[in-house]
Amino acid sequence: MRAVQFFDSLQLSTNAAAGEPREGEVIVDVLQAGICETDLQLCRGYMGFQGTLGHEFVGIARSGQFKGRRVVAEINCACRNCDFCQRGQQNHCPNRTVIGILDHPGAFADSLIVPEVNLHAIPDCVDNDEAVFVEPLAAGCRIPQQLPEIADKAVTIIGDGRLGNLCAQVLKHHRCDVTVVGKHDFKLSILRQLGIRTVHLDQIGTLPRTQYVVDCTGSESGLSAALNLVSPTGVVVLKTTVAAEHSVQLAGIVIDELRIVGSRCGPFADAIKLLEAGSVDVKCLITDRYPIEDAMAAFDRAKQKDALKVILDIGRE
């Protein structure tokens, strides 16, 4: 089987082992997958990852209740037995594997094996290009899930890339007064076309502080920038995962009584509903697509500043 793998360097294997599903698992034949910032960070040493990459995908289930249907999958594969799982916190199961990130082969391959309980069927009205975005869109939906009081509030988002755009759209859907800070004119232009206020990074000093600031920069400098924009007693939401170490002065967090909220994976059902209703526009983020055979070129493209979502075409329906 073909698979895009990282073993100290990025490579395309044409004879990767497919594996055999265990009880409760389903083989999913991948149709499309998206390259995200986490994939790029894994190739820079994040998590010490080795193996098949990819966790944003849509495919066709070979068996189970969704046999023959298009599906997406939650990426955290929990044990379902520990205290965290019993409390409904499967995403924090200490025994979990994470598709394409932690001890679980990912979706940049002809097929992958997924626990059936992780699968969500995709409605016919949502096409493959849209379905690829369910996982990152769900990450955006995690913010109002964690902070339901954020609805109708002013929010500053730092970072105009893929995740920043999706978080901005989700929060706009929740009636937030959203401002996105970025440094790429064409990315800011896309946001403005979606009716979202933007400010160029050069003008960040002109912004008023807000009660909620979301870091979607994908940079180790994002937290420091967020701390400069949040008002006293406010909340900084961290969506960024980077391989580099952070260096932050903590005194201001104490003095201003700030809350720092880590925010990771979110509700797939909410993301699918947004796509089904046409409440968000994800296709505007697709800048490039490549066949899996050109995965090396696709990764090089995804690293460039003028790229947003790069899609790998892998299989056919």
mmCIF file of C-alpha atoms in Angstrom:
data_model
loop_
_atom_site.group_PDB
_atom_site.id
_atom_site.type_symbol
_atom_site.label_atom_id
_atom_site.label_comp_id
_atom_site.label_asym_id
_atom_site.label_seq_id
_atom_site.Cartn_x
_atom_site.Cartn_y
_atom_site.Cartn_z
ATOM 1 C CA MET A 1 0.000 0.000 0.000
ATOM 2 C CA ARG A 2 1.090 3.581 -0.628
ATOM 3 C CA ALA A 3 1.720 5.714 2.440
ATOM 4 C CA VAL A 4 3.372 9.035 3.282
ATOM 5 C CA GLN A 5 5.623 8.283 6.236
ATOM 6 C CA PHE A 6 8.078 10.068 8.480
ATOM 7 C CA PHE A 7 11.035 8.079 9.740
ATOM 8 C CA ASP A 8 13.564 10.834 10.528
ATOM 9 C CA SER A 9 12.743 12.181 7.066
ATOM 10 C CA LEU A 10 9.622 12.396 4.949
ATOM 11 C CA GLN A 11 9.171 9.625 2.389
ATOM 12 C CA LEU A 12 6.588 7.979 0.162
ATOM 13 C CA SER A 13 6.453 4.225 0.649
ATOM 14 C CA THR A 14 4.837 2.022 -1.994
ATOM 15 C CA ASN A 15 4.812 -1.161 0.116
ATOM 16 C CA ALA A 16 3.668 -0.025 3.558
ATOM 17 C CA ALA A 17 2.034 -2.687 5.702
ATOM 18 C CA ALA A 18 -1.752 -2.365 5.770
ATOM 19 C CA GLY A 19 -2.318 -4.226 9.045
ATOM 20 C CA GLU A 20 -5.322 -6.258 10.160
ATOM 21 C CA PRO A 21 -8.304 -4.788 12.024
ATOM 22 C CA ARG A 22 -9.078 -6.048 15.507
ATOM 23 C CA GLU A 23 -12.525 -6.505 16.974
ATOM 24 C CA GLY A 24 -14.416 -3.224 16.851
ATOM 25 C CA GLU A 25 -12.147 -1.754 14.166
ATOM 26 C CA VAL A 26 -12.907 -0.903 10.546
ATOM 27 C CA ILE A 27 -10.707 -0.477 7.490
ATOM 28 C CA VAL A 28 -11.368 2.835 5.769
ATOM 29 C CA ASP A 29 -10.231 3.372 2.179
ATOM 30 C CA VAL A 30 -9.047 6.971 2.003
ATOM 31 C CA LEU A 31 -10.404 9.262 -0.704
ATOM 32 C CA GLN A 32 -8.816 12.586 0.239
ATOM 33 C CA ALA A 33 -6.694 13.934 3.061
ATOM 34 C CA GLY A 34 -5.514 17.385 4.067
ATOM 35 C CA ILE A 35 -2.072 18.501 5.188
ATOM 36 C CA CYS A 36 -2.243 20.621 8.336
ATOM 37 C CA GLU A 37 0.175 22.516 10.558
ATOM 38 C CA THR A 38 0.413 19.576 12.964
ATOM 39 C CA ASP A 39 1.705 17.370 10.134
ATOM 40 C CA LEU A 40 4.388 19.947 9.393
ATOM 41 C CA GLN A 41 5.318 20.179 13.073
ATOM 42 C CA LEU A 42 5.564 16.376 13.338
ATOM 43 C CA CYS A 43 8.160 16.497 10.573
ATOM 44 C CA ARG A 44 10.106 19.013 12.703
ATOM 45 C CA GLY A 45 10.259 16.711 15.709
ATOM 46 C CA TYR A 46 6.973 17.375 17.489
ATOM 47 C CA MET A 47 5.912 14.365 19.603
ATOM 48 C CA GLY A 48 8.937 12.410 18.375
ATOM 49 C CA PHE A 49 6.622 10.998 15.712
ATOM 50 C CA GLN A 50 7.613 8.106 13.460
ATOM 51 C CA GLY A 51 5.211 6.416 11.052
ATOM 52 C CA THR A 52 2.383 7.212 8.621
ATOM 53 C CA LEU A 53 1.149 10.799 8.850
ATOM 54 C CA GLY A 54 -2.297 12.291 8.319
ATOM 55 C CA HIS A 55 -5.446 12.762 10.381
ATOM 56 C CA GLU A 56 -7.727 15.039 8.307
ATOM 57 C CA PHE A 57 -9.461 12.759 5.819
ATOM 58 C CA VAL A 58 -12.597 11.352 4.258
ATOM 59 C CA GLY A 59 -12.865 7.753 3.106
ATOM 60 C CA ILE A 60 -15.179 4.804 2.587
ATOM 61 C CA ALA A 61 -15.772 2.253 5.341
ATOM 62 C CA ARG A 62 -15.304 -1.349 4.236
ATOM 63 C CA SER A 63 -17.453 -2.876 6.996
ATOM 64 C CA GLY A 64 -19.589 -2.113 10.025
ATOM 65 C CA GLN A 65 -22.659 0.086 10.312
ATOM 66 C CA PHE A 66 -21.298 2.550 7.740
ATOM 67 C CA LYS A 67 -20.170 -0.054 5.199
ATOM 68 C CA GLY A 68 -19.868 1.506 1.757
ATOM 69 C CA ARG A 69 -20.534 5.012 3.059
ATOM 70 C CA ARG A 70 -18.253 8.026 3.235
ATOM 71 C CA VAL A 71 -16.929 8.610 6.725
ATOM 72 C CA VAL A 72 -14.583 10.781 8.739
ATOM 73 C CA ALA A 73 -13.004 9.769 12.035
ATOM 74 C CA GLU A 74 -12.265 11.314 15.388
ATOM 75 C CA ILE A 75 -8.533 11.050 15.841
ATOM 76 C CA ASN A 76 -8.299 9.998 19.510
ATOM 77 C CA CYS A 77 -8.583 6.223 19.841
ATOM 78 C CA ALA A 78 -9.384 5.667 23.504
ATOM 79 C CA CYS A 79 -9.284 2.519 25.609
ATOM 80 C CA ARG A 80 -12.928 3.073 26.728
ATOM 81 C CA ASN A 81 -12.138 1.491 30.113
ATOM 82 C CA CYS A 82 -10.101 3.964 32.188
ATOM 83 C CA ASP A 83 -11.457 6.599 34.573
ATOM 84 C CA PHE A 84 -11.144 9.345 31.946
ATOM 85 C CA CYS A 85 -13.121 7.307 29.416
ATOM 86 C CA GLN A 86 -15.769 6.440 31.976
ATOM 87 C CA ARG A 87 -16.167 10.185 32.648
ATOM 88 C CA GLY A 88 -16.687 10.853 28.944
ATOM 89 C CA GLN A 89 -13.207 12.362 28.469
ATOM 90 C CA GLN A 90 -11.979 9.937 25.816
ATOM 91 C CA ASN A 91 -9.860 12.638 24.180
ATOM 92 C CA HIS A 92 -7.710 12.620 27.324
ATOM 93 C CA CYS A 93 -7.510 8.859 27.790
ATOM 94 C CA PRO A 94 -3.959 8.171 29.029
ATOM 95 C CA ASN A 95 -3.949 4.945 27.002
ATOM 96 C CA ARG A 96 -5.128 6.493 23.758
ATOM 97 C CA THR A 97 -3.467 6.402 20.398
ATOM 98 C CA VAL A 98 -3.966 9.331 18.014
ATOM 99 C CA ILE A 99 -4.410 8.798 14.294
ATOM 100 C CA GLY A 100 -1.338 9.974 12.429
ATOM 101 C CA ILE A 101 0.105 11.580 15.563
ATOM 102 C CA LEU A 102 0.689 9.069 18.356
ATOM 103 C CA ASP A 103 1.230 5.319 17.898
ATOM 104 C CA HIS A 104 -1.484 4.987 15.252
ATOM 105 C CA PRO A 105 -0.858 4.899 11.467
ATOM 106 C CA GLY A 106 -2.433 7.861 9.758
ATOM 107 C CA ALA A 107 -4.540 8.690 6.731
ATOM 108 C CA PHE A 108 -1.912 9.657 4.156
ATOM 109 C CA ALA A 109 -2.256 6.134 2.810
ATOM 110 C CA ASP A 110 -4.521 4.018 0.650
ATOM 111 C CA SER A 111 -6.281 2.828 3.796
ATOM 112 C CA LEU A 112 -6.149 2.997 7.575
ATOM 113 C CA ILE A 113 -7.706 1.130 10.480
ATOM 114 C CA VAL A 114 -10.047 3.040 12.792
ATOM 115 C CA PRO A 115 -12.210 2.080 15.789
ATOM 116 C CA GLU A 116 -15.779 1.970 14.524
ATOM 117 C CA VAL A 117 -16.940 4.148 17.428
ATOM 118 C CA ASN A 118 -14.744 6.955 16.048
ATOM 119 C CA LEU A 119 -16.520 7.072 12.686
ATOM 120 C CA HIS A 120 -19.069 9.658 11.553
ATOM 121 C CA ALA A 121 -21.046 9.322 8.323
ATOM 122 C CA ILE A 122 -20.922 12.227 5.891
ATOM 123 C CA PRO A 123 -24.251 13.497 4.477
ATOM 124 C CA ASP A 124 -24.662 13.368 0.707
ATOM 125 C CA CYS A 125 -24.905 17.166 0.528
ATOM 126 C CA VAL A 126 -21.355 17.529 1.917
ATOM 127 C CA ASP A 127 -18.767 16.796 -0.765
ATOM 128 C CA ASN A 128 -15.304 15.329 -0.265
ATOM 129 C CA ASP A 129 -13.530 18.690 -0.325
ATOM 130 C CA GLU A 130 -15.750 19.855 2.522
ATOM 131 C CA ALA A 131 -15.564 16.583 4.456
ATOM 132 C CA VAL A 132 -11.774 16.795 4.661
ATOM 133 C CA PHE A 133 -12.261 19.839 6.901
ATOM 134 C CA VAL A 134 -14.418 18.144 9.546
ATOM 135 C CA GLU A 135 -11.498 17.500 11.924
ATOM 136 C CA PRO A 136 -10.015 21.043 11.894
ATOM 137 C CA LEU A 137 -13.487 22.599 11.860
ATOM 138 C CA ALA A 138 -14.348 20.525 14.927
ATOM 139 C CA ALA A 139 -11.234 21.968 16.584
ATOM 140 C CA GLY A 140 -12.751 25.399 16.002
ATOM 141 C CA CYS A 141 -16.060 24.190 17.461
ATOM 142 C CA ARG A 142 -14.215 23.165 20.613
ATOM 143 C CA ILE A 143 -13.841 26.822 21.653
ATOM 144 C CA PRO A 144 -17.562 27.570 22.196
ATOM 145 C CA GLN A 145 -17.945 24.090 23.673
ATOM 146 C CA GLN A 146 -15.327 24.912 26.318
ATOM 147 C CA LEU A 147 -16.424 28.536 26.717
ATOM 148 C CA PRO A 148 -20.175 28.756 26.024
ATOM 149 C CA GLU A 149 -20.196 32.246 27.494
ATOM 150 C CA ILE A 150 -18.080 33.452 24.558
ATOM 151 C CA ALA A 151 -21.199 33.843 22.373
ATOM 152 C CA ASP A 152 -21.880 37.482 21.465
ATOM 153 C CA LYS A 153 -18.511 38.603 22.899
ATOM 154 C CA ALA A 154 -15.605 40.414 21.254
ATOM 155 C CA VAL A 155 -12.818 37.999 20.296
ATOM 156 C CA THR A 156 -9.376 38.618 18.835
ATOM 157 C CA ILE A 157 -7.813 35.767 16.863
ATOM 158 C CA ILE A 158 -4.099 35.861 16.135
ATOM 159 C CA GLY A 159 -3.182 33.957 12.986
ATOM 160 C CA ASP A 160 -4.739 34.176 9.528
ATOM 161 C CA GLY A 161 -4.007 30.622 8.405
ATOM 162 C CA ARG A 162 -6.207 27.556 8.034
ATOM 163 C CA LEU A 163 -7.109 27.112 11.683
ATOM 164 C CA GLY A 164 -7.439 30.832 12.378
ATOM 165 C CA ASN A 165 -9.893 31.144 9.511
ATOM 166 C CA LEU A 166 -12.010 28.200 10.695
ATOM 167 C CA CYS A 167 -12.051 29.407 14.297
ATOM 168 C CA ALA A 168 -13.092 32.851 13.090
ATOM 169 C CA GLN A 169 -15.969 31.403 11.066
ATOM 170 C CA VAL A 170 -17.159 29.238 13.957
ATOM 171 C CA LEU A 171 -17.085 32.130 16.418
ATOM 172 C CA LYS A 172 -18.816 34.423 13.921
ATOM 173 C CA HIS A 173 -21.542 31.773 13.698
ATOM 174 C CA HIS A 174 -21.862 32.139 17.481
ATOM 175 C CA ARG A 175 -22.428 35.878 16.985
ATOM 176 C CA CYS A 176 -19.013 36.887 18.297
ATOM 177 C CA ASP A 177 -17.503 40.188 17.219
ATOM 178 C CA VAL A 178 -14.372 38.703 15.652
ATOM 179 C CA THR A 179 -11.153 40.429 14.644
ATOM 180 C CA VAL A 180 -8.352 38.406 13.038
ATOM 181 C CA VAL A 181 -4.746 39.593 13.204
ATOM 182 C CA GLY A 182 -2.490 38.345 10.424
ATOM 183 C CA LYS A 183 0.412 39.215 8.167
ATOM 184 C CA HIS A 184 -0.576 37.715 4.810
ATOM 185 C CA ASP A 185 -2.638 40.032 2.637
ATOM 186 C CA PHE A 186 -4.312 37.312 0.575
ATOM 187 C CA LYS A 187 -5.313 35.334 3.676
ATOM 188 C CA LEU A 188 -6.721 38.459 5.295
ATOM 189 C CA SER A 189 -8.585 39.187 2.058
ATOM 190 C CA ILE A 190 -10.321 35.794 2.249
ATOM 191 C CA LEU A 191 -11.432 36.568 5.791
ATOM 192 C CA ARG A 192 -12.795 39.958 4.795
ATOM 193 C CA GLN A 193 -14.786 38.329 1.976
ATOM 194 C CA LEU A 194 -16.354 36.160 4.686
ATOM 195 C CA GLY A 195 -17.436 39.299 6.541
ATOM 196 C CA ILE A 196 -14.751 39.044 9.236
ATOM 197 C CA ARG A 197 -12.814 42.100 10.406
ATOM 198 C CA THR A 198 -9.039 41.911 9.922
ATOM 199 C CA VAL A 199 -5.994 43.830 11.113
ATOM 200 C CA HIS A 200 -2.512 43.510 9.691
ATOM 201 C CA LEU A 201 0.120 42.447 12.190
ATOM 202 C CA ASP A 202 1.911 45.762 11.666
ATOM 203 C CA GLN A 203 -1.126 47.484 13.206
ATOM 204 C CA ILE A 204 -1.534 45.161 16.182
ATOM 205 C CA GLY A 205 -0.598 47.980 18.561
ATOM 206 C CA THR A 206 -3.748 49.874 17.590
ATOM 207 C CA LEU A 207 -6.084 47.136 18.787
ATOM 208 C CA PRO A 208 -7.995 47.425 22.057
ATOM 209 C CA ARG A 209 -7.633 44.576 24.505
ATOM 210 C CA THR A 210 -10.445 42.023 24.469
ATOM 211 C CA GLN A 211 -11.723 39.559 27.039
ATOM 212 C CA TYR A 212 -11.026 36.626 24.715
ATOM 213 C CA VAL A 213 -7.932 36.066 22.567
ATOM 214 C CA VAL A 214 -7.282 32.933 20.520
ATOM 215 C CA ASP A 215 -3.763 31.956 19.417
ATOM 216 C CA CYS A 216 -3.826 30.196 16.039
ATOM 217 C CA THR A 217 -0.398 31.328 14.886
ATOM 218 C CA GLY A 218 1.370 27.979 14.807
ATOM 219 C CA SER A 219 4.320 29.898 16.245
ATOM 220 C CA GLU A 220 6.090 29.889 19.609
ATOM 221 C CA SER A 221 5.609 33.679 19.665
ATOM 222 C CA GLY A 222 1.818 33.417 19.545
ATOM 223 C CA LEU A 223 1.252 33.147 23.291
ATOM 224 C CA SER A 224 3.272 36.280 24.028
ATOM 225 C CA ALA A 225 1.302 38.210 21.422
ATOM 226 C CA ALA A 226 -1.969 36.926 22.873
ATOM 227 C CA LEU A 227 -0.987 37.996 26.385
ATOM 228 C CA ASN A 228 -0.432 41.522 25.092
ATOM 229 C CA LEU A 229 -3.949 41.651 23.639
ATOM 230 C CA VAL A 230 -6.072 40.113 26.381
ATOM 231 C CA SER A 231 -7.720 42.333 28.973
ATOM 232 C CA PRO A 232 -7.333 41.751 32.735
ATOM 233 C CA THR A 233 -9.349 38.725 33.971
ATOM 234 C CA GLY A 234 -9.573 37.635 30.330
ATOM 235 C CA VAL A 235 -9.068 34.292 28.633
ATOM 236 C CA VAL A 236 -6.334 33.217 26.227
ATOM 237 C CA VAL A 237 -7.238 30.149 24.175
ATOM 238 C CA LEU A 238 -4.253 28.215 22.843
ATOM 239 C CA LYS A 239 -4.913 26.316 19.616
ATOM 240 C CA THR A 240 -1.238 26.231 18.626
ATOM 241 C CA THR A 241 0.974 23.150 18.881
ATOM 242 C CA VAL A 242 4.611 23.674 17.951
ATOM 243 C CA ALA A 243 7.796 21.649 18.245
ATOM 244 C CA ALA A 244 9.792 24.631 19.577
ATOM 245 C CA GLU A 245 9.940 25.522 23.266
ATOM 246 C CA HIS A 246 8.074 28.559 24.612
ATOM 247 C CA SER A 247 9.582 31.270 26.768
ATOM 248 C CA VAL A 248 6.917 33.384 28.477
ATOM 249 C CA GLN A 249 6.984 35.787 31.404
ATOM 250 C CA LEU A 250 4.364 34.505 33.838
ATOM 251 C CA ALA A 251 4.066 37.536 36.131
ATOM 252 C CA GLY A 252 1.508 39.266 33.919
ATOM 253 C CA ILE A 253 -0.721 36.193 33.990
ATOM 254 C CA VAL A 254 -0.810 36.379 37.781
ATOM 255 C CA ILE A 255 -1.137 40.155 38.011
ATOM 256 C CA ASP A 256 -3.951 40.355 35.440
ATOM 257 C CA GLU A 257 -5.600 37.161 36.750
ATOM 258 C CA LEU A 258 -5.746 35.606 33.297
ATOM 259 C CA ARG A 259 -7.032 32.198 32.313
ATOM 260 C CA ILE A 260 -5.041 30.118 29.822
ATOM 261 C CA VAL A 261 -7.204 27.503 28.134
ATOM 262 C CA GLY A 262 -5.661 24.747 26.060
ATOM 263 C CA SER A 263 -8.016 23.772 23.255
ATOM 264 C CA ARG A 264 -7.531 20.784 21.018
ATOM 265 C CA CYS A 265 -9.976 18.350 19.405
ATOM 266 C CA GLY A 266 -13.639 19.215 19.163
ATOM 267 C CA PRO A 267 -17.110 17.841 18.423
ATOM 268 C CA PHE A 268 -17.349 16.246 14.965
ATOM 269 C CA ALA A 269 -21.148 16.268 15.022
ATOM 270 C CA ASP A 270 -21.185 20.070 15.403
ATOM 271 C CA ALA A 271 -18.717 20.495 12.539
ATOM 272 C CA ILE A 272 -20.713 18.228 10.230
ATOM 273 C CA LYS A 273 -23.898 20.171 11.032
ATOM 274 C CA LEU A 274 -22.191 23.455 10.114
ATOM 275 C CA LEU A 275 -21.075 22.005 6.774
ATOM 276 C CA GLU A 276 -24.470 20.435 6.119
ATOM 277 C CA ALA A 277 -26.195 23.774 6.760
ATOM 278 C CA GLY A 278 -23.706 25.723 4.638
ATOM 279 C CA SER A 279 -22.917 27.885 7.663
ATOM 280 C CA VAL A 280 -19.170 27.928 6.975
ATOM 281 C CA ASP A 281 -17.119 28.159 3.787
ATOM 282 C CA VAL A 282 -14.179 25.777 3.786
ATOM 283 C CA LYS A 283 -13.546 25.462 0.061
ATOM 284 C CA CYS A 284 -12.119 28.984 -0.008
ATOM 285 C CA LEU A 285 -9.179 27.580 1.967
ATOM 286 C CA ILE A 286 -8.113 25.010 -0.635
ATOM 287 C CA THR A 287 -5.163 26.423 -2.532
ATOM 288 C CA ASP A 288 -3.598 23.270 -3.988
ATOM 289 C CA ARG A 289 -4.179 19.570 -4.551
ATOM 290 C CA TYR A 290 -1.764 16.799 -5.430
ATOM 291 C CA PRO A 291 -1.974 13.060 -6.053
ATOM 292 C CA ILE A 292 -0.407 11.016 -3.272
ATOM 293 C CA GLU A 293 2.451 10.163 -5.631
ATOM 294 C CA ASP A 294 3.488 13.827 -5.422
ATOM 295 C CA ALA A 295 3.317 13.974 -1.622
ATOM 296 C CA MET A 296 6.825 15.391 -1.259
ATOM 297 C CA ALA A 297 5.925 18.332 -3.490
ATOM 298 C CA ALA A 298 2.635 18.720 -1.591
ATOM 299 C CA PHE A 299 4.455 19.020 1.739
ATOM 300 C CA ASP A 300 6.888 21.537 0.264
ATOM 301 C CA ARG A 301 3.935 23.539 -0.981
ATOM 302 C CA ALA A 302 2.145 23.375 2.381
ATOM 303 C CA LYS A 303 5.181 25.001 4.037
ATOM 304 C CA GLN A 304 4.955 28.082 1.839
ATOM 305 C CA LYS A 305 3.384 31.246 3.201
ATOM 306 C CA ASP A 306 0.962 31.633 0.306
ATOM 307 C CA ALA A 307 -0.560 28.166 0.822
ATOM 308 C CA LEU A 308 -3.599 27.421 2.944
ATOM 309 C CA LYS A 309 -5.045 23.904 2.659
ATOM 310 C CA VAL A 310 -3.172 21.437 0.483
ATOM 311 C CA ILE A 311 -5.215 18.352 -0.405
ATOM 312 C CA LEU A 312 -3.848 14.890 -1.216
ATOM 313 C CA ASP A 313 -6.036 12.949 -3.663
ATOM 314 C CA ILE A 314 -5.606 9.305 -2.725
ATOM 315 C CA GLY A 315 -8.522 7.108 -3.853
ATOM 316 C CA ARG A 316 -11.725 7.062 -5.841
ATOM 317 C CA GLU A 317 -15.323 6.486 -4.859
#
